[in-house]
XYZ file of C-alpha atoms in Angstrom:
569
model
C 178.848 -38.028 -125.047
C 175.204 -38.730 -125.804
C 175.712 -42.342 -127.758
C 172.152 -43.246 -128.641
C 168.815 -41.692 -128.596
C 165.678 -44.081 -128.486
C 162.256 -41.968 -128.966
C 158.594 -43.166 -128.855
C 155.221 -41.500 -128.881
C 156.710 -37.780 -129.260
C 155.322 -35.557 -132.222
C 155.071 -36.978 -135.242
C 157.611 -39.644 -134.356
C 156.255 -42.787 -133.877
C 159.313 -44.732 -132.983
C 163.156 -43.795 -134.009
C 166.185 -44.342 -132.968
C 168.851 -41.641 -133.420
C 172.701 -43.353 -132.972
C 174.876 -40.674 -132.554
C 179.105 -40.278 -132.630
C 181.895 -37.885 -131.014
C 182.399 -34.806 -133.222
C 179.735 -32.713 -135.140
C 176.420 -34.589 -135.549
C 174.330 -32.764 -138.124
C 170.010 -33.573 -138.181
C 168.509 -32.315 -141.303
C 164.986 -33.520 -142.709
C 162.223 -31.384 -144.997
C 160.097 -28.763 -142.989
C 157.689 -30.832 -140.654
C 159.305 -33.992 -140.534
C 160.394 -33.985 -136.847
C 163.925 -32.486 -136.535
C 162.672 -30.327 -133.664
C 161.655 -33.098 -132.420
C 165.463 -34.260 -131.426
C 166.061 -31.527 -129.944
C 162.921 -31.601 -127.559
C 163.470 -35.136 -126.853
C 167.078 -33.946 -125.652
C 165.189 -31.326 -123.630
C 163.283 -33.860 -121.837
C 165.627 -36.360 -121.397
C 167.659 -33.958 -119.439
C 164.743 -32.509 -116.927
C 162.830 -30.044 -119.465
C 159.507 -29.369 -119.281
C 157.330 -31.854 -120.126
C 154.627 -30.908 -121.909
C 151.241 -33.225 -122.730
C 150.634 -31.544 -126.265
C 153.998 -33.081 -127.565
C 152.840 -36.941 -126.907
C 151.582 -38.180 -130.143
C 148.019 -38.787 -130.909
C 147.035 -42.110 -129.703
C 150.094 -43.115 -128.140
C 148.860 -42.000 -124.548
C 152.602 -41.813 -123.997
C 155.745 -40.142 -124.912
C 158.895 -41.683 -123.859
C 162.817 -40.918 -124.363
C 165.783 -43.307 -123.371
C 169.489 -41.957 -123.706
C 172.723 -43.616 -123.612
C 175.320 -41.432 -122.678
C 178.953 -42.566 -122.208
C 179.937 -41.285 -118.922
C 183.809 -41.176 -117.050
C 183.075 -43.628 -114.608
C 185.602 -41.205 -111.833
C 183.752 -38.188 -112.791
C 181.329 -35.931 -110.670
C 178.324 -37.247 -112.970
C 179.311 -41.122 -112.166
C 179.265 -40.082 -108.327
C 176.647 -38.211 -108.281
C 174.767 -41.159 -110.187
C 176.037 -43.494 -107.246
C 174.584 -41.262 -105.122
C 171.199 -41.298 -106.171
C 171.296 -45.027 -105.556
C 171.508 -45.779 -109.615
C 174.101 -47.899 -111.693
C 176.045 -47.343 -114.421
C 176.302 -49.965 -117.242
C 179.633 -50.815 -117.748
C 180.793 -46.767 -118.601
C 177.238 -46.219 -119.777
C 174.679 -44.086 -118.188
C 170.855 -44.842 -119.158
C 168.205 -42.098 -118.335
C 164.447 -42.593 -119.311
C 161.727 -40.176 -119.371
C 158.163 -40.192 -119.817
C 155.080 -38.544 -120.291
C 151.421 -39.303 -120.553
C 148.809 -37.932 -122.405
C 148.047 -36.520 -118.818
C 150.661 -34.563 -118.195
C 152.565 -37.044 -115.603
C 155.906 -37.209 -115.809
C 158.376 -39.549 -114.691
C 162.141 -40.068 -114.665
C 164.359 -43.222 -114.620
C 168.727 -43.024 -114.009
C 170.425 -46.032 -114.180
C 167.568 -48.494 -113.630
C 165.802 -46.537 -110.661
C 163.067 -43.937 -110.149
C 164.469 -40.630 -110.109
C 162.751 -37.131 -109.431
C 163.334 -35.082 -112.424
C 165.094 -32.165 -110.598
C 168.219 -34.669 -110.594
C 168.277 -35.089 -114.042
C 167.954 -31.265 -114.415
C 171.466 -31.186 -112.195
C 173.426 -33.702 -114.072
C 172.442 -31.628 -116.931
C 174.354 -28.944 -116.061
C 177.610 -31.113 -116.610
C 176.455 -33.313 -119.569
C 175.128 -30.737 -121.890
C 174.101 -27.409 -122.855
C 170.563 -27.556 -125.261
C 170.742 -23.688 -127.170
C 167.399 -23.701 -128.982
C 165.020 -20.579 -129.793
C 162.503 -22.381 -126.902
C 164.833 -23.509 -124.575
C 166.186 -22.081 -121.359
C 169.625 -21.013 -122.092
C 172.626 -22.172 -119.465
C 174.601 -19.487 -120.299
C 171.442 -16.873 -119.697
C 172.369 -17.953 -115.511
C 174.541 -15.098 -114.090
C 176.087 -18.167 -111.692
C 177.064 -20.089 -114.980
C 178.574 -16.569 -116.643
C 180.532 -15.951 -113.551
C 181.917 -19.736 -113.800
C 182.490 -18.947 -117.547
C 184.546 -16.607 -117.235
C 186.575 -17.807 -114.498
C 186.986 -20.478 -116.948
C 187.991 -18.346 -119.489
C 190.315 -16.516 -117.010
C 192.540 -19.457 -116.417
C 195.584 -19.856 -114.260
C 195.706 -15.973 -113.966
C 192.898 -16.140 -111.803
C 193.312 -19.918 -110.579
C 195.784 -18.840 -107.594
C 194.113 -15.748 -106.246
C 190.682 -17.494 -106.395
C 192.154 -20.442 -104.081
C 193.577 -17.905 -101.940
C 190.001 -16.045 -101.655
C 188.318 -19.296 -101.296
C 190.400 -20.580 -98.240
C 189.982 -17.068 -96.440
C 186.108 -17.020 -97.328
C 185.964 -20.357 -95.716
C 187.375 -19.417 -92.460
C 186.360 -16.082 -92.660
C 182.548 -18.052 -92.445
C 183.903 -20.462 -89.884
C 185.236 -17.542 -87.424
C 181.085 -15.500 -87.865
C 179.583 -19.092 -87.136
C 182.043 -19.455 -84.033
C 181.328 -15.870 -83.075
C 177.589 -16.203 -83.640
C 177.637 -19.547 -81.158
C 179.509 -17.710 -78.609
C 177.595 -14.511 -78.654
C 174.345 -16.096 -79.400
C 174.751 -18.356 -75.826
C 176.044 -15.888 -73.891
C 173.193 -15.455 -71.372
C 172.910 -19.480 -70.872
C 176.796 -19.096 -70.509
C 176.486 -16.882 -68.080
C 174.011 -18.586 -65.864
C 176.053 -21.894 -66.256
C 178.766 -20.029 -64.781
C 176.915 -18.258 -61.920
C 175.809 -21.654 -61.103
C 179.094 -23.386 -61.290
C 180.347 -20.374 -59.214
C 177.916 -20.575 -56.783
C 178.479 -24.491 -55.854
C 181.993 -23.952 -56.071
C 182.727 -21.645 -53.248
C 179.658 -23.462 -51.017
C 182.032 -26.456 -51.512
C 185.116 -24.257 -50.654
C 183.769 -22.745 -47.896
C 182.793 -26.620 -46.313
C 186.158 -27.827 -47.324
C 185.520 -31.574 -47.302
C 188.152 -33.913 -47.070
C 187.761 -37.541 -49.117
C 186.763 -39.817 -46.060
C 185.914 -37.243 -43.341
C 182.190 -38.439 -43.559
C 183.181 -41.893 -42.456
C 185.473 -40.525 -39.581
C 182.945 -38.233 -38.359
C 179.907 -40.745 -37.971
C 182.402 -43.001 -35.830
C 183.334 -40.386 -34.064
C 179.585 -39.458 -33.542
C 178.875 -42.731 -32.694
C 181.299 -42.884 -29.955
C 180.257 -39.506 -28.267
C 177.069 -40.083 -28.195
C 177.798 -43.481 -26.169
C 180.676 -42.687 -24.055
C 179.006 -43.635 -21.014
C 178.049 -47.020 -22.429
C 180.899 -47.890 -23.618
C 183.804 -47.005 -20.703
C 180.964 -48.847 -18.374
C 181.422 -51.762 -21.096
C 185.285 -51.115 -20.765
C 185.360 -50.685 -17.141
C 183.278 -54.181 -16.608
C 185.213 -55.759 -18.889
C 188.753 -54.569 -17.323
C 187.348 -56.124 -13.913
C 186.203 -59.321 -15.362
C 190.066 -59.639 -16.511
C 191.913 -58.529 -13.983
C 189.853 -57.168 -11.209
C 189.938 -54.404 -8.388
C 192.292 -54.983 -6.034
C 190.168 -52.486 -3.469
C 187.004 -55.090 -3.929
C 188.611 -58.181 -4.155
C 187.187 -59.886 -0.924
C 183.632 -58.846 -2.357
C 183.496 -59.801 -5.713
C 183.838 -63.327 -6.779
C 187.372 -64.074 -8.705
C 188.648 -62.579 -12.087
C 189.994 -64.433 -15.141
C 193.617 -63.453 -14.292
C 193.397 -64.622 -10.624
C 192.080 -68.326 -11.972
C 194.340 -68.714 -14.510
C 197.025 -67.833 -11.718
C 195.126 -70.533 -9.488
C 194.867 -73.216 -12.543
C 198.316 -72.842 -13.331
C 199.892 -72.746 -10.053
C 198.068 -75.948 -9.813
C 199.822 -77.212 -12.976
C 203.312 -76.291 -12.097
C 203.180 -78.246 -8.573
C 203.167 -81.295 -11.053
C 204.479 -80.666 -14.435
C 208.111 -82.882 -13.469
C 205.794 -85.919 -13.074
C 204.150 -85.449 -16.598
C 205.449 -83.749 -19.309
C 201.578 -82.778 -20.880
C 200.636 -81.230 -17.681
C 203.954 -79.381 -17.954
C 202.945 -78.109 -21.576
C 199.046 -77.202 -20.523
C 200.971 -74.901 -17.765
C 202.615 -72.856 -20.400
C 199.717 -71.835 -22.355
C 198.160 -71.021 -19.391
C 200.848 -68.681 -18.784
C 200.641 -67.209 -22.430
C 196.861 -67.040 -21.933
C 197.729 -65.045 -19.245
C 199.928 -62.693 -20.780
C 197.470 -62.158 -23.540
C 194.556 -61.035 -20.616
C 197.056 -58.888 -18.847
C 198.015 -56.682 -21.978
C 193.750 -56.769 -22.920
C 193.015 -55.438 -19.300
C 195.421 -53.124 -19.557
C 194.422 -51.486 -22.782
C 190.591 -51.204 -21.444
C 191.523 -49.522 -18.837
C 193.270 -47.210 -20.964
C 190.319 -46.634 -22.598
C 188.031 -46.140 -20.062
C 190.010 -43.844 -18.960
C 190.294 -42.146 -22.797
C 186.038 -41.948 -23.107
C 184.713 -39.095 -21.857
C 181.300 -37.697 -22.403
C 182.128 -34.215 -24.511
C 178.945 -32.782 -25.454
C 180.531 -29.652 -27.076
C 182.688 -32.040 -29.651
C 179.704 -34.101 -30.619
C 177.769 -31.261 -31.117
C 180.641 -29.566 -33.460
C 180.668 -33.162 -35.122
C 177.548 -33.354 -35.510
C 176.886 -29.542 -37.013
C 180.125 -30.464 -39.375
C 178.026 -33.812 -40.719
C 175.126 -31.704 -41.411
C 177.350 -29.298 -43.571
C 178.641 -32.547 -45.282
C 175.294 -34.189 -45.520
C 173.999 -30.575 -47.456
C 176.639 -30.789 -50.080
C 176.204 -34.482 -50.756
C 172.121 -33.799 -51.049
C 173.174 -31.550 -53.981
C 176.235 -32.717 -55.672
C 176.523 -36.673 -55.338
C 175.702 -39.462 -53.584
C 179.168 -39.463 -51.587
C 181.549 -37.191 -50.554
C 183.686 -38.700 -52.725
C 181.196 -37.782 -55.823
C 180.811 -33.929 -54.653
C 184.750 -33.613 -54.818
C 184.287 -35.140 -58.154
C 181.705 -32.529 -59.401
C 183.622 -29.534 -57.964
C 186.713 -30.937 -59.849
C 184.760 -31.506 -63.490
C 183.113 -27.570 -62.525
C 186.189 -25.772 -61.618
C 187.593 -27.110 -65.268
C 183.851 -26.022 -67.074
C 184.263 -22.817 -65.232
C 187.849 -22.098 -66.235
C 186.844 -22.407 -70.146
C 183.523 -20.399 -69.803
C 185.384 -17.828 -68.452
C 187.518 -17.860 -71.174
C 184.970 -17.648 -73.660
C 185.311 -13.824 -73.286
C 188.999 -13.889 -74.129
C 187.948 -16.283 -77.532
C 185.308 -13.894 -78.194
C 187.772 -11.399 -78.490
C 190.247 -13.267 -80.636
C 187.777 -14.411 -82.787
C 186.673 -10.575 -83.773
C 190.510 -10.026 -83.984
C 190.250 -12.818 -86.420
C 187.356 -11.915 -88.448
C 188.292 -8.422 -89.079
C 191.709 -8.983 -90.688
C 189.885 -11.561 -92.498
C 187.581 -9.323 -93.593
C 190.408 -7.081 -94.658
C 192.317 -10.195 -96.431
C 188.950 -11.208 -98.522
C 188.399 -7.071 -99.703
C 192.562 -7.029 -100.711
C 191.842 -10.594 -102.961
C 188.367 -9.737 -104.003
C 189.686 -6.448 -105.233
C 192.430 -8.781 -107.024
C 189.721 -11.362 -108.859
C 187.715 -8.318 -110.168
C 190.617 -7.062 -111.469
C 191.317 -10.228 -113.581
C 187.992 -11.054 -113.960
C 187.730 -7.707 -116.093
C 190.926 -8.091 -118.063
C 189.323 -11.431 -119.175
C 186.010 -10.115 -119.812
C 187.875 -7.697 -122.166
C 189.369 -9.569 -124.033
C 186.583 -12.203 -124.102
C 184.283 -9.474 -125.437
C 186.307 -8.626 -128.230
C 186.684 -12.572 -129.264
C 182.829 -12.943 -128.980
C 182.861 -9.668 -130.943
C 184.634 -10.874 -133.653
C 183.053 -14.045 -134.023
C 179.582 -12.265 -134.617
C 181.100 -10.407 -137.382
C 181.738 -13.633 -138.988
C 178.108 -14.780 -137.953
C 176.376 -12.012 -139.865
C 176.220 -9.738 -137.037
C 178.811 -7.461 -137.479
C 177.703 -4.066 -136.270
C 176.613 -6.334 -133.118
C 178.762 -5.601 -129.809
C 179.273 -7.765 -126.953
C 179.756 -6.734 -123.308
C 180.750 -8.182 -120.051
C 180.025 -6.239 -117.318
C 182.023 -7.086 -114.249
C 180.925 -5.728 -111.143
C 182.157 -5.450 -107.662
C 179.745 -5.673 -104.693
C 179.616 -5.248 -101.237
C 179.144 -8.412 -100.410
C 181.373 -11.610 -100.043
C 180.370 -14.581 -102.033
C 182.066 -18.316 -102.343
C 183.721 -16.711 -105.851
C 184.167 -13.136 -104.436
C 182.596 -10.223 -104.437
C 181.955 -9.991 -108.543
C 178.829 -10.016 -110.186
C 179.213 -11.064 -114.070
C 176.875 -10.576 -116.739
C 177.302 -10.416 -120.484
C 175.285 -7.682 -122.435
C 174.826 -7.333 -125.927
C 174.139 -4.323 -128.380
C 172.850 -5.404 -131.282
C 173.501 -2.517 -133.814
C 175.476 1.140 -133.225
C 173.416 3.148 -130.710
C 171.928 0.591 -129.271
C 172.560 0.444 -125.104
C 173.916 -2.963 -124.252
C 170.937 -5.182 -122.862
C 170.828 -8.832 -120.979
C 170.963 -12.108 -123.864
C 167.695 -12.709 -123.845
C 166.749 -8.824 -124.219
C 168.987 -7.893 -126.330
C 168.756 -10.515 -129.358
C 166.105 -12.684 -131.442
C 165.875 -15.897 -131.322
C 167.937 -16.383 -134.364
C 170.067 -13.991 -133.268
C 170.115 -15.063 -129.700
C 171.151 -19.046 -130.967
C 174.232 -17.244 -132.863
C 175.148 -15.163 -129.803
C 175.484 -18.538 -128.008
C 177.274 -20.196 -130.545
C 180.038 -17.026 -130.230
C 180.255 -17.842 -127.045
C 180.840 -21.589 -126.742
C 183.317 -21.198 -129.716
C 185.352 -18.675 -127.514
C 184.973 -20.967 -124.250
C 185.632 -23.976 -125.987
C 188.207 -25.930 -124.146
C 187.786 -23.759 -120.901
C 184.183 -24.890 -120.534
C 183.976 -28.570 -119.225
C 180.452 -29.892 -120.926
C 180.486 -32.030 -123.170
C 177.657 -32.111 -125.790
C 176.117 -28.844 -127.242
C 172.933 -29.280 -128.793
C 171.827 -25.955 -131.676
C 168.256 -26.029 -132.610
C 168.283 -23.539 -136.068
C 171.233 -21.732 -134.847
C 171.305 -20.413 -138.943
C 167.856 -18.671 -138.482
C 168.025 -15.959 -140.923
C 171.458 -16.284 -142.148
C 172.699 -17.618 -145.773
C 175.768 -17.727 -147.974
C 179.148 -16.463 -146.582
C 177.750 -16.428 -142.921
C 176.094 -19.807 -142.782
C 179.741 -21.181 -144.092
C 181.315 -19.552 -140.976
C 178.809 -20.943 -138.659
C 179.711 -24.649 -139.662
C 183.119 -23.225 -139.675
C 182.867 -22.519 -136.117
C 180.524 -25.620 -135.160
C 183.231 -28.000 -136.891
C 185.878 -26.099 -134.430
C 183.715 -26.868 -131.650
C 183.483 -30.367 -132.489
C 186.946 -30.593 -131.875
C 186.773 -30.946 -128.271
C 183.509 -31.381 -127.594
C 179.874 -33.412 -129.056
C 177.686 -31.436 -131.024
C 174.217 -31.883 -132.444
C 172.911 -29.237 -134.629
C 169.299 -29.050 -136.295
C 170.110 -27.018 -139.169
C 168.186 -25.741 -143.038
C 171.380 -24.911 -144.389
C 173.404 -27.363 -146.716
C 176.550 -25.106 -145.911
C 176.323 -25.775 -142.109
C 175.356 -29.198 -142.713
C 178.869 -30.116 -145.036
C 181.093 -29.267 -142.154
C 179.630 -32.847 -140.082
C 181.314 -35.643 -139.073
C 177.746 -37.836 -138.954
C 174.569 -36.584 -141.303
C 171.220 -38.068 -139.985
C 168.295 -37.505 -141.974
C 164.304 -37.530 -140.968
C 162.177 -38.699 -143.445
C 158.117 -39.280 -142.765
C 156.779 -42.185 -143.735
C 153.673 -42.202 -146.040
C 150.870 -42.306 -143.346
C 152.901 -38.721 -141.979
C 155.117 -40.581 -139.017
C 158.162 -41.099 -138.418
C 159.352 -44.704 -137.877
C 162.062 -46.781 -136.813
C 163.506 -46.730 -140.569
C 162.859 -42.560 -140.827
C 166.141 -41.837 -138.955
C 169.050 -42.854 -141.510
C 172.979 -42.282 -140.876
C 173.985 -41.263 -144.811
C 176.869 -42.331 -146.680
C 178.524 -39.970 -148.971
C 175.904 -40.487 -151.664
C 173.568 -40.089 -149.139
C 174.627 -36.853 -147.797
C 175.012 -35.305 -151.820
C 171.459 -36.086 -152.637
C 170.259 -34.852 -149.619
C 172.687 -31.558 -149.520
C 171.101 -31.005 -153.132
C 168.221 -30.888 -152.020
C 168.517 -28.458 -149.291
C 170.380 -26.368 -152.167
C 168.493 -26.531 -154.993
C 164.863 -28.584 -153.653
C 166.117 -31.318 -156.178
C 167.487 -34.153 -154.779
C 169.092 -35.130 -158.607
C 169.678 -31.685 -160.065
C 173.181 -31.891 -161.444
C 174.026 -28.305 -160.692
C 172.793 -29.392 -156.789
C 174.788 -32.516 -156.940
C 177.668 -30.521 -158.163
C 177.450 -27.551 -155.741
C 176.697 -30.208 -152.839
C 179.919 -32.024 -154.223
C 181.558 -28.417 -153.925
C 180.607 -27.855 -150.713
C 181.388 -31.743 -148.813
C 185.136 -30.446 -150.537
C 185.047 -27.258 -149.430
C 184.262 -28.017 -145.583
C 186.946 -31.266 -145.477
C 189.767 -28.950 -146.608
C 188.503 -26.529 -143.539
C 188.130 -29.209 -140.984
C 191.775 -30.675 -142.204
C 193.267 -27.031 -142.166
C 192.174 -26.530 -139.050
């Protein structure tokens, strides 16, 4: 609730401070005095328009600070933390101010705010129904939501049901857009991938065939070299028994000469004996070398057909590794990673398909529950007409007719398909029109007041704010209208400006605006009255005399009359 009002600069109010409670505030004061003046400070404090004409003369600025008690778990408290502002304690403060100039500017919680925030938090903190004012209920979003409200559980399961399928149902289109909308980059990926894969396939690279194919290259391409190598080496060992009175000794035939020389002697010393042996396994060790390069001279051969087929193979190698990685090892890699990127892009045809499967039935699921919600939506909007109906009979409109037109569309929405708007024909004859068409500005506040009686409880603000709901409207009817506003009250704050003594008995809190003598209003020209308080000032509004017995008496009457009401009901 909206706890305490602090204005400065605005109208003829110098400086006051309006201290408000739960229940039904009531603001009264003589004509001029700066009721309206609540009201538009209310306006502004919650994002209206802020307008240069309303700063006082002199004061070069208007500025309004609210306290409003906030649940600290609610959407207002996170949407506060969100902005980067602070509550105190449960307490929300919002300042705003305007200069002689026309700038405006806008504090939450101790931080600079732009004033479009304050006009959102307003939707959930209060609804301001003055003759001036925009009117929430005048938003076909907000009638839709009202009624909804007003619906109930009836309509709470088929709505959550509509709402899940409308989610998907836009999940599946964006899916389907994506897939469809890529298709020709898809499509070349795929070529692409295609086109590397089978150049790989057709090479057929095995992981390390690279490495075996240069050493075979390598040995091709010196086979002469190396079996001469061989061959000279295989001689120097063990040498050629058709040369050997040519060609100067071999290793084998001095180690046969060094340890033949050895053995003569080894009985006379045991070291010679052992030097002998290794001699003799330094042979065997030459014997087996010679005899495996002669082996392999006789293995190398000069094949120029091979190396040539090697070498074209290491060029097919050497083409795939110029395009797909650094290795062979990395192209296997790629053609691996593109065989799996291939396989899904291929399937994207297959998903496209289920996904249209998809969307259609959803399509088919959201008509069957959107058909369902306009059929409850209407049955409420039936019988919420006829309450709305009746209450303007009681308001002094009773040949006045409400309407709520319900209409189905072709189109899916987040709440269905139903487009909700509340009509109202003001006398017999008269073809129902929009609110703001179809009623006065007195009548208009009334029409709202109908409403928020019948949606009290089912709609969630808090504080309702009437500026001169009672326009044109006396005795019996002005007696129902606090009627109603004390019912109101009941689960919700309200602050009504009001002329009329018989609205004004039915509040909990009566503040009065009184100018001073220089024509202001000051810090001590807002006053909370006390019983006495509220007689004098209820006899005044009755009879223009604040001590007229007969106005005392009928103000006594009427303080009576409305307690018995508020306790009855």
């Amino acid at each position: 609730m909206v706890e305490e009002v602090r204005i400065q600069g605005l109208g003829v109010i110098d400086e006051a401070v309006l201290e408000l409670s739960p229940g039904f505030n009531v603001v009264t004061g003589e004509t001029g005095a700066g009721k309206t003046m609540v009201v538009t400070s209310l306006g502004l404090l919650f994002g209206g328009r802020a307008d240069p004409q309303r700063v006082r003369p002199g004061a070069g600025r208007a500025t309004v600070e609210g306290r409003i008690v906030v649940d600290p778990a609610g959407r207002v408290a996170s949407r506060v933390a969100e902005a980067g502002a602070e509550l105190d304690e449960d307490t929300l403060i919002i300042t705003r101010s305007v200069s002689a100039e026309g700038r405006s500017r806008a504090h939450l919680g101790g931080r600079s705010v732009p004033v479009g925030l304050l006009i959102a938090l307003a939707d959930d903190l209060v609804a301001v129904h003055g003759q001036s004012d925009q009117q929430r209920l005048l938003q076909p979003g907000r009638q839709r939501a009202a009624l909804d409200r007003y619906a109930g559980r009836e309509l709470a399961a088929p709505l959550r049901a509509y709402t899940a399928a409308y989610q998907r149902h836009r999940k599946v289109t964006a899916q389907l857009e994506e897939l469809t909308a890529q298709a020709r980059e898809r499509a070349a990926e795929a070529e692409m991938l295609r086109f590397g894969l089978e150049e790989i396939e057709k090479v057929d690279p095995k992981a390390g065939e690279d490495a075996e194919l240069a050493a075979e290259a390598e040995r091709l391409g010196n086979a002469d070299a190396l079996r001469t190598a061989a061959t000279t080496a295989h001689q120097a060992l063990l040498g050629d028994p058709d040369a050997a009175a040519l060609t100067p000794a071999d290793v084998m035939t001095l180690l046969g000469t060094a340890r033949n020389a050895l053995e003569g002697v080894r009985d006379h010393d045991p070291a010679l004996g052992q030097l002998a042996d290794r001699l003799a396994e330094a042979g065997y060790l030459i014997s087996d070398a010679a005899t495996e390069l002669a082996a392999y001279a006789e293995s190398v051969e000069a094949d120029p057909i091979r190396l040539a087929a090697v070498q074209e193979r290491r060029a097919e190698l050497n083409a795939l590794t110029r395009k797909y990685g650094p290795t062979l090892e990395d192209v296997l890699a790629w053609a691996q990673r593109s065989a799996a990127r291939l396989a899904e892009l291929e399937g994207d045809d297959e998903r496209i398909e289920r996904l249209r499967s998809e969307q259609a039935e959803l399509e088919q699921r959201l008509g069957e529950l959107a058909a369902e919600l306009t059929a409850v939506r209407s049955r409420a909007a039936e019988r919420f007409s006829a309450a709305v109906t009746e209450e303007l009979t009681a308001l002094a409109m009773p040949h006045a007719r409400v309407v709520v037109n319900v209409t189905a569309t072709e189109e899916f929405g987040p709440h269905g398909a139903d487009e909700v708007e509340i009509l109202l024909a003001p006398h017999p004859g008269a073809p129902p029109l929009p609110l703001h068409k179809g009623a006065s500005g007195g009548e208009l506040s009334r029409v709202m007041l109908a409403i928020e009686v019948v949606f009290a409880g089912a709609d969630p603000v808090p504080t309702f704010v009437f500026d001169e709901v009672d326009a044109g409207v006396g005795g019996k009817a002005a007696v129902e209208i606090g009627r109603r506003l004390a019912r109101l009250a009941r689960t919700s704050q309200v602050i009504v400006v009001t002329h009329l003594p018989q609205v004004a008995a039915f509040a909990d809190q009566h503040l009065l605006v009184a100018k001073s003598d220089d024509g202001s209003v000051t810090r001590s020209g807002v006053t909370v009255l006390d019983h006495e308080g509220r007689v004098r000032e209820l006899s005044r509004m009755l009879a223009g005399l604040e001590d007229s017995e007969l106005g005392r008496a009928h103000a006594e009457e009427l303080l009576e009359l409305a307690a018995r009401e508020r306790q009855a009901t």
